[in-house]
C-alpha positions as YAML, in Angstrom:
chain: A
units: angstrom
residues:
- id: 1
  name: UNK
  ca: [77.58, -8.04, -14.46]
- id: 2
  name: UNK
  ca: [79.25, -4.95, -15.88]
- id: 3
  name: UNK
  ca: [78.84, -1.40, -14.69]
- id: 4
  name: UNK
  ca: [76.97, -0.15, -17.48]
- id: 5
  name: UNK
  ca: [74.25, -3.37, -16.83]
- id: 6
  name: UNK
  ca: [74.25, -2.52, -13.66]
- id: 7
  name: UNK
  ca: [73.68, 1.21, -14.38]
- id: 8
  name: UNK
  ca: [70.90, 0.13, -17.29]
- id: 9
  name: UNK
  ca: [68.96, -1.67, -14.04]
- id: 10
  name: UNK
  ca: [68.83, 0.92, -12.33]
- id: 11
  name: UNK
  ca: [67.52, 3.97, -14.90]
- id: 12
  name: UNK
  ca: [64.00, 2.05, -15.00]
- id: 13
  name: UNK
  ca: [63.10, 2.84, -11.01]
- id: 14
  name: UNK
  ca: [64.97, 6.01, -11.43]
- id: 15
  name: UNK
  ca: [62.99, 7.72, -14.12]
- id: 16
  name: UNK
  ca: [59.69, 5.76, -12.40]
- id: 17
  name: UNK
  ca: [60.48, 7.82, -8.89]
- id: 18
  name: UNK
  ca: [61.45, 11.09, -10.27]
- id: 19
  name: UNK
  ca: [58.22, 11.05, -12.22]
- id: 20
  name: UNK
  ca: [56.37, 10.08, -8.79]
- id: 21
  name: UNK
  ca: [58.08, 13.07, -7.56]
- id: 22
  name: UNK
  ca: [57.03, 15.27, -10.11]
- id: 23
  name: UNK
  ca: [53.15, 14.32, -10.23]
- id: 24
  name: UNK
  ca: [53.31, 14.56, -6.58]
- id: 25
  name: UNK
  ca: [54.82, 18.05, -6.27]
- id: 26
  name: UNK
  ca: [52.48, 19.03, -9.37]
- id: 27
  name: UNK
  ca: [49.20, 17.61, -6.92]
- id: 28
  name: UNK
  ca: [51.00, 19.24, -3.69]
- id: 29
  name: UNK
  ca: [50.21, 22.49, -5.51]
- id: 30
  name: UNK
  ca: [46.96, 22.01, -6.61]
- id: 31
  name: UNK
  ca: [45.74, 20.80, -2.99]
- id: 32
  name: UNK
  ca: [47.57, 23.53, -1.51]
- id: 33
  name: UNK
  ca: [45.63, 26.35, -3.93]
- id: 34
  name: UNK
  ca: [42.33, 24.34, -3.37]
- id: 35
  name: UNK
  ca: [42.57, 24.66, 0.38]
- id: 36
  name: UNK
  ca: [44.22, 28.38, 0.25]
- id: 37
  name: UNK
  ca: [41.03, 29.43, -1.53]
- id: 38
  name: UNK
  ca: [38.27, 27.40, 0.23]
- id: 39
  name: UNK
  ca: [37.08, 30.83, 1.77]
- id: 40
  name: UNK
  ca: [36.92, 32.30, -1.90]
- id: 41
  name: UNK
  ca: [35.12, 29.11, -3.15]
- id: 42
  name: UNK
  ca: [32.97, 28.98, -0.49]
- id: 43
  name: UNK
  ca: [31.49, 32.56, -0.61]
- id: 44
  name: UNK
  ca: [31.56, 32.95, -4.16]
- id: 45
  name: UNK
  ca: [31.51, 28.98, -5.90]
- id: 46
  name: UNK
  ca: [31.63, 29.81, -9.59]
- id: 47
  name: UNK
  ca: [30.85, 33.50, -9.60]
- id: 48
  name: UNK
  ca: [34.49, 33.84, -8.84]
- id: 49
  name: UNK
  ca: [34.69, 33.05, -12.76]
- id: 50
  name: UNK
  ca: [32.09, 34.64, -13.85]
- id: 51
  name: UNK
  ca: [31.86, 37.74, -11.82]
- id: 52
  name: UNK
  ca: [32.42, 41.08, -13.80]
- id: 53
  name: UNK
  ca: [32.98, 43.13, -10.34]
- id: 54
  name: UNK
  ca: [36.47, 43.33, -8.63]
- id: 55
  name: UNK
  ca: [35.97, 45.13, -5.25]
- id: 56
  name: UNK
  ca: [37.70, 43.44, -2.52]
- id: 57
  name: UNK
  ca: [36.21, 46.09, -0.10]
- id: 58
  name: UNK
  ca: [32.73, 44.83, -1.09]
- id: 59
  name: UNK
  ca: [33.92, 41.10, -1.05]
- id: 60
  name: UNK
  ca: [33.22, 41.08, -5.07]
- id: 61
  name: UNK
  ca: [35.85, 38.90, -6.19]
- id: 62
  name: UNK
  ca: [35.01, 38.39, -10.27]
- id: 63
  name: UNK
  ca: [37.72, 37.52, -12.51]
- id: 64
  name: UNK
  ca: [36.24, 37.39, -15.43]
- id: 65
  name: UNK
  ca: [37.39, 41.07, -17.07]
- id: 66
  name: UNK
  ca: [41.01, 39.50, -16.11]
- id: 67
  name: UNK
  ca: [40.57, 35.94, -17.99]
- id: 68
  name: UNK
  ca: [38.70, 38.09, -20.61]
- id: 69
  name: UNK
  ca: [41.88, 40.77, -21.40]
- id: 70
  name: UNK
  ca: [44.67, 37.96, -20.82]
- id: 71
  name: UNK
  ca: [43.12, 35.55, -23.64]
- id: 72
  name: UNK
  ca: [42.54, 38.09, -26.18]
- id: 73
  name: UNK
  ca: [45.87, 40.00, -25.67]
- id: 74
  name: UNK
  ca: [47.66, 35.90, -25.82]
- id: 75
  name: UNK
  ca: [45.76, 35.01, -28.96]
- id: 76
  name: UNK
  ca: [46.68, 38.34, -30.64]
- id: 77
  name: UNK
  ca: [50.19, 37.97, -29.73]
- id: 78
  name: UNK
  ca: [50.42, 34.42, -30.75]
- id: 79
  name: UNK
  ca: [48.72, 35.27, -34.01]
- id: 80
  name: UNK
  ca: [51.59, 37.87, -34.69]
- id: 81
  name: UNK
  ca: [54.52, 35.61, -33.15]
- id: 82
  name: UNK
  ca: [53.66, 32.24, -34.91]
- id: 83
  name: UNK
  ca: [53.59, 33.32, -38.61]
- id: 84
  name: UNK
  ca: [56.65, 35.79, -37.84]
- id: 85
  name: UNK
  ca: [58.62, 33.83, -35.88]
- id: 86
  name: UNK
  ca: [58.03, 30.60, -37.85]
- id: 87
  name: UNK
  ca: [59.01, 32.28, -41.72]
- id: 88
  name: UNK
  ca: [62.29, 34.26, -40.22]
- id: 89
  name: UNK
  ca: [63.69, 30.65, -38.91]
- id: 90
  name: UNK
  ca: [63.21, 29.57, -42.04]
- id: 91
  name: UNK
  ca: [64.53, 32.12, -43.84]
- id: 92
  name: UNK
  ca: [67.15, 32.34, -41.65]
- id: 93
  name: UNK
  ca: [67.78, 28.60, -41.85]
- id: 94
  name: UNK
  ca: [67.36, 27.90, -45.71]
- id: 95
  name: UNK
  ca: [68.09, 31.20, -47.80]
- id: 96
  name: UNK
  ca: [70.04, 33.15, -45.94]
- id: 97
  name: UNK
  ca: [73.96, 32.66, -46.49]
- id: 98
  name: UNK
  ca: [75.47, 30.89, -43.44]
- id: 99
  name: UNK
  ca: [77.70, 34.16, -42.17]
- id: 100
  name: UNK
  ca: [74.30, 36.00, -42.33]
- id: 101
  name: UNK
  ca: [72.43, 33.95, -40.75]
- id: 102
  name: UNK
  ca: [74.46, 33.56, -37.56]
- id: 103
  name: UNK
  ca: [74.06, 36.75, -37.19]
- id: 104
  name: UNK
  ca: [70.47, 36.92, -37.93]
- id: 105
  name: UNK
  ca: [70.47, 34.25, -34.86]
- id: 106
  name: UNK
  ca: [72.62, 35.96, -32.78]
- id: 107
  name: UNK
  ca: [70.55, 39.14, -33.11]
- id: 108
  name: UNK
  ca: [67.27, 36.96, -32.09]
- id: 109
  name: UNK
  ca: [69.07, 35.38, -28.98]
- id: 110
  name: UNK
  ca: [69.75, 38.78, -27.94]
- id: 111
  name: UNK
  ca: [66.51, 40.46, -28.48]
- id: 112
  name: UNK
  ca: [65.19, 37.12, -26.44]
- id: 113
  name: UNK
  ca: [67.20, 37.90, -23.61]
- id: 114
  name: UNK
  ca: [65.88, 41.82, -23.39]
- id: 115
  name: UNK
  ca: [64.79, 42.79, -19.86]
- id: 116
  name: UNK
  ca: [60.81, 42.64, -20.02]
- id: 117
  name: UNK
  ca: [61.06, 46.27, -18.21]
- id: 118
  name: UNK
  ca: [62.34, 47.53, -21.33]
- id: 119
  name: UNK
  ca: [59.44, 46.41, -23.80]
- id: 120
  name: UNK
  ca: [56.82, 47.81, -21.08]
- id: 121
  name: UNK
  ca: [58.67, 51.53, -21.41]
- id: 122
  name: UNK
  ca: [58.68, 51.26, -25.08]
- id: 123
  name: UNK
  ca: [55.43, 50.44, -25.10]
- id: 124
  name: UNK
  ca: [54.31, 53.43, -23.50]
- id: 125
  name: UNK
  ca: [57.08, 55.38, -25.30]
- id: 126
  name: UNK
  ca: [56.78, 54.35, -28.42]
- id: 127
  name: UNK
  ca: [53.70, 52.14, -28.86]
- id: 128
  name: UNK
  ca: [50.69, 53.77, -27.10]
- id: 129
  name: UNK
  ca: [51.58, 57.19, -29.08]
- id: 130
  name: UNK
  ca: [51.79, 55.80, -32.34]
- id: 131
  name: UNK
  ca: [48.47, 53.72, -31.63]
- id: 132
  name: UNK
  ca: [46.72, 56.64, -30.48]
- id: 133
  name: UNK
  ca: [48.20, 59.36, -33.67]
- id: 134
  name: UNK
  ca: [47.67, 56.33, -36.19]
- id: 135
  name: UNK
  ca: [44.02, 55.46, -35.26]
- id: 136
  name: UNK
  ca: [43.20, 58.50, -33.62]
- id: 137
  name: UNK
  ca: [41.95, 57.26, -30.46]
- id: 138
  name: UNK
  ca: [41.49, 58.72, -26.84]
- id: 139
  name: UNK
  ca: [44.03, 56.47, -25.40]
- id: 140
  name: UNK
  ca: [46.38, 53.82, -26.62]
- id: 141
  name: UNK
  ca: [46.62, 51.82, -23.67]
- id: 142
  name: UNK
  ca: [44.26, 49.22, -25.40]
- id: 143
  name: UNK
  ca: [44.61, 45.25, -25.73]
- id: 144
  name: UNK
  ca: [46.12, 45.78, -29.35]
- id: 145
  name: UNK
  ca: [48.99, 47.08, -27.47]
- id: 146
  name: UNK
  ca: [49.40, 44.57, -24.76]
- id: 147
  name: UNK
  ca: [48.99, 41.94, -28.06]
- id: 148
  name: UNK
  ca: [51.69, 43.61, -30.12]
- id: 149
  name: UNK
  ca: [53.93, 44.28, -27.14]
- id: 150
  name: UNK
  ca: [53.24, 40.55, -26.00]
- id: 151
  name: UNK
  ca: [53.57, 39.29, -29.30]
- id: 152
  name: UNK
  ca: [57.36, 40.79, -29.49]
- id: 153
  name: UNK
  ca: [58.49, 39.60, -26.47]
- id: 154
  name: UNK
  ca: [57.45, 35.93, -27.53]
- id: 155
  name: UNK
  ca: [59.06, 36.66, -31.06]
- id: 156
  name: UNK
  ca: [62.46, 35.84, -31.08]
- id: 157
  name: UNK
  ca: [61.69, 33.01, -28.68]
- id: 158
  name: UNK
  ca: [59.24, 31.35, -30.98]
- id: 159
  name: UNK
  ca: [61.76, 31.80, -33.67]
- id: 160
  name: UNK
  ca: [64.74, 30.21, -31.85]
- id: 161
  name: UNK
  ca: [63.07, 27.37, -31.16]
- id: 162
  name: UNK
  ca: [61.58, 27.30, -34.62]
- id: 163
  name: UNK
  ca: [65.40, 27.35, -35.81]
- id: 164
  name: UNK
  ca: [66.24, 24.83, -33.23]
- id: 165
  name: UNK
  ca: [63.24, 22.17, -34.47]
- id: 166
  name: UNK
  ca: [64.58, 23.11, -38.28]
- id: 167
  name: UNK
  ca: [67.84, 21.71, -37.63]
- id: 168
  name: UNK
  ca: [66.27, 18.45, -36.72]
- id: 169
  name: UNK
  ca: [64.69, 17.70, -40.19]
- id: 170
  name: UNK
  ca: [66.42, 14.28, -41.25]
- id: 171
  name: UNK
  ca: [68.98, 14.97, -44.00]
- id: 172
  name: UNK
  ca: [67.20, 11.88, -46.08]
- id: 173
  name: UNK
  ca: [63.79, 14.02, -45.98]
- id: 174
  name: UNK
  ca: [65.98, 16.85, -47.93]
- id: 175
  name: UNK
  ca: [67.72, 14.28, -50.36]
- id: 176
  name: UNK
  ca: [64.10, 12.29, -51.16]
- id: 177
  name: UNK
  ca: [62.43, 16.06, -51.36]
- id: 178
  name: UNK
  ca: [64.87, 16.57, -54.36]
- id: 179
  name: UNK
  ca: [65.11, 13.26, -55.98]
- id: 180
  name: UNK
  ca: [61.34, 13.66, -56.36]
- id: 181
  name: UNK
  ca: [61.42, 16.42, -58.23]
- id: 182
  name: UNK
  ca: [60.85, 19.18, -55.70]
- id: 183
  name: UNK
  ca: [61.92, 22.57, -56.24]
- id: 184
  name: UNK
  ca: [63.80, 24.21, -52.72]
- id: 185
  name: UNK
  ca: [60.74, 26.21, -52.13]
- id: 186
  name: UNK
  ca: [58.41, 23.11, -52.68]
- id: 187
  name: UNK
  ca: [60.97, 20.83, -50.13]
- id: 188
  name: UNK
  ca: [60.77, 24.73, -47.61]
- id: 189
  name: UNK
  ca: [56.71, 23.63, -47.98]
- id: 190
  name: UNK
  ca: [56.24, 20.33, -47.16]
- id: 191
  name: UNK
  ca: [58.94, 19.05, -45.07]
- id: 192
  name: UNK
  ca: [61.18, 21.60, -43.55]
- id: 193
  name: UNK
  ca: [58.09, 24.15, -42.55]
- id: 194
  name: UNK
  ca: [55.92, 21.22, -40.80]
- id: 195
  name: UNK
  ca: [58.79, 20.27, -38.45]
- id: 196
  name: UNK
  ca: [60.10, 23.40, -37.56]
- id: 197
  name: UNK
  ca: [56.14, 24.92, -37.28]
- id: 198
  name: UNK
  ca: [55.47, 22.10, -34.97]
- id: 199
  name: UNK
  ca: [52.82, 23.35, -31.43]
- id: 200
  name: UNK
  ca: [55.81, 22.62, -28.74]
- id: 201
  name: UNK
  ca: [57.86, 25.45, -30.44]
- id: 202
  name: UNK
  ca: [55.22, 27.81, -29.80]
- id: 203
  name: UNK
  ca: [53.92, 26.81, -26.44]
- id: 204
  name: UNK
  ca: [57.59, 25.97, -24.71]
- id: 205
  name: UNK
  ca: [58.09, 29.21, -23.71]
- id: 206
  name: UNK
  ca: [54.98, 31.04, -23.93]
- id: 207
  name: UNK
  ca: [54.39, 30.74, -19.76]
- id: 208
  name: UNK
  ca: [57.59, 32.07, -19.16]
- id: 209
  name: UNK
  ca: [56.75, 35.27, -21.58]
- id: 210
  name: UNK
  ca: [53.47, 35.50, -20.12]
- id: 211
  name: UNK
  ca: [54.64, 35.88, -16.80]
- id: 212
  name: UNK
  ca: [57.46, 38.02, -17.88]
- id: 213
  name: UNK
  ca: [54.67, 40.63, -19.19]
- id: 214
  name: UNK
  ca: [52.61, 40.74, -16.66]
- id: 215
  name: UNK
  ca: [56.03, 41.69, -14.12]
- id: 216
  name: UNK
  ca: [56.65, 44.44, -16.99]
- id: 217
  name: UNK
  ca: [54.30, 47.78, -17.60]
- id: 218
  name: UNK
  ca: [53.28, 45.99, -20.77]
- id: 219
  name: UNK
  ca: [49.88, 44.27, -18.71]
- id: 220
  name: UNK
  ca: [49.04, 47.74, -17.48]
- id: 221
  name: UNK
  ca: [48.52, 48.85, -21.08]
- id: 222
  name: UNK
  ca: [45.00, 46.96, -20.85]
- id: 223
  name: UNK
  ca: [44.10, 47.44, -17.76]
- id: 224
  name: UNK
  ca: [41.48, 50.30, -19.34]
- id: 225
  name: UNK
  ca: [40.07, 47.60, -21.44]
- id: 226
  name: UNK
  ca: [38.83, 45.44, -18.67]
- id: 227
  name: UNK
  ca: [34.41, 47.21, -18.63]
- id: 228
  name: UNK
  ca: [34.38, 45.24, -22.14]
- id: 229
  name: UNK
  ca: [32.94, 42.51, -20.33]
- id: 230
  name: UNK
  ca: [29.69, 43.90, -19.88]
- id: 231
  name: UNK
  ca: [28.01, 43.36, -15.86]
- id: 232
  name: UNK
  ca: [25.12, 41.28, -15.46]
...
């Protein structure tokens, strides 16, 4: 039996350990959450959830203005980053000329590799003052800020990857796009844009950013938005 057979054999209990591995760290975690926070769940069950109150010196424990402020400020970012980050890969990829584009790209991989520091202190330097002069508003430290600010942090990640799923579009898509008649724009349409637009692109690395932002001053921007969830 040759080396690579013998090789071939062994991949199968490999790959079925390491996943083992994996679901069992994955479940490690959970358990160990679970029994960190029995006290929590115990006092407070599902009001922990619900709860519009955050006193720890009271033992009020609701998280509810913090799910509230992180979903709407992720959904307005995504709904800023998808769109934008989607059409420049494409543009990038398919109309730009090839010298441009590289350094289109190289500008993005850049941008994606900013401290997230730095967008939280242009945020307050930059974004909150034009926010609050623009809509003339008390204070700009509102969850349109921590969207916009969230939204280009994700940007040049969403379209990297966007990029990276374009160059993956079979060449024989392309070719049978044309010999059907299709204009460039029509082939941009239907083939190249449902590939590189595909959900992993915008999900892969959305955790990361998230977590990025909320190290960063950027979260603190709507941090005054939290009594939107009215108490009960």
């Amino acid at each position: 039996m040759s080396r690579f057979a013998s090789a071939q054999r062994l991949l199968a209990p490999l790959s079925a350990t390491a996943l083992a591995a994996a679901a069992m760290t994955v479940l490690a975690v959970v358990l160990s959450l679970a029994w960190e926070s029995r006290t929590l769940w115990a006092s407070s069950g599902l009001g922990f959830l619900a709860g519009t109150r955050w006193d720890p010196g009271a033992a009020a424990f609701g998280a509810l203005p913090m799910l509230f402020v992180s979903t709407v400020v992720t959904l307005l970012a995504l709904a800023m980053a998808v769109p934008l980050g989607v059409g420049s890969a494409i543009f990038i990829a398919e109309l730009l000329p090839p010298r441009t584009g590289a350094a289109a790209r190289a500008t993005l991989e850049l941008l994606a590799g900013i401290p997230s520091i730095v967008y939280g202190l242009l945020g307050l330097a930059v974004l909150v003052p034009w926010l609050e002069h623009t809509f003339d508003v008390l204070t700009g430290r509102t969850i349109l800020a921590a969207g916009v600010l969230l939204g280009l942090m994700v940007l040049p990640t969403v379209s990297s990857l966007a990029e990276e799923a374009r160059r993956g579009v079979p060449r024989q898509r392309r070719e049978a796009a044309h010999g059907l008649g299709l204009t460039r724009f029509e082939g941009i349409r239907f083939f190249v844009k449902r590939d590189a637009g595909r959900l992993q692109v915008v999900f892969l690395n959305l955790e990361h950013n998230l977590n990025r932002f909320r190290e960063s001053i950027g979260f603190n921007l709507s941090d005054d938005q939290q009594h939107l969830v009215p108490d009960r």
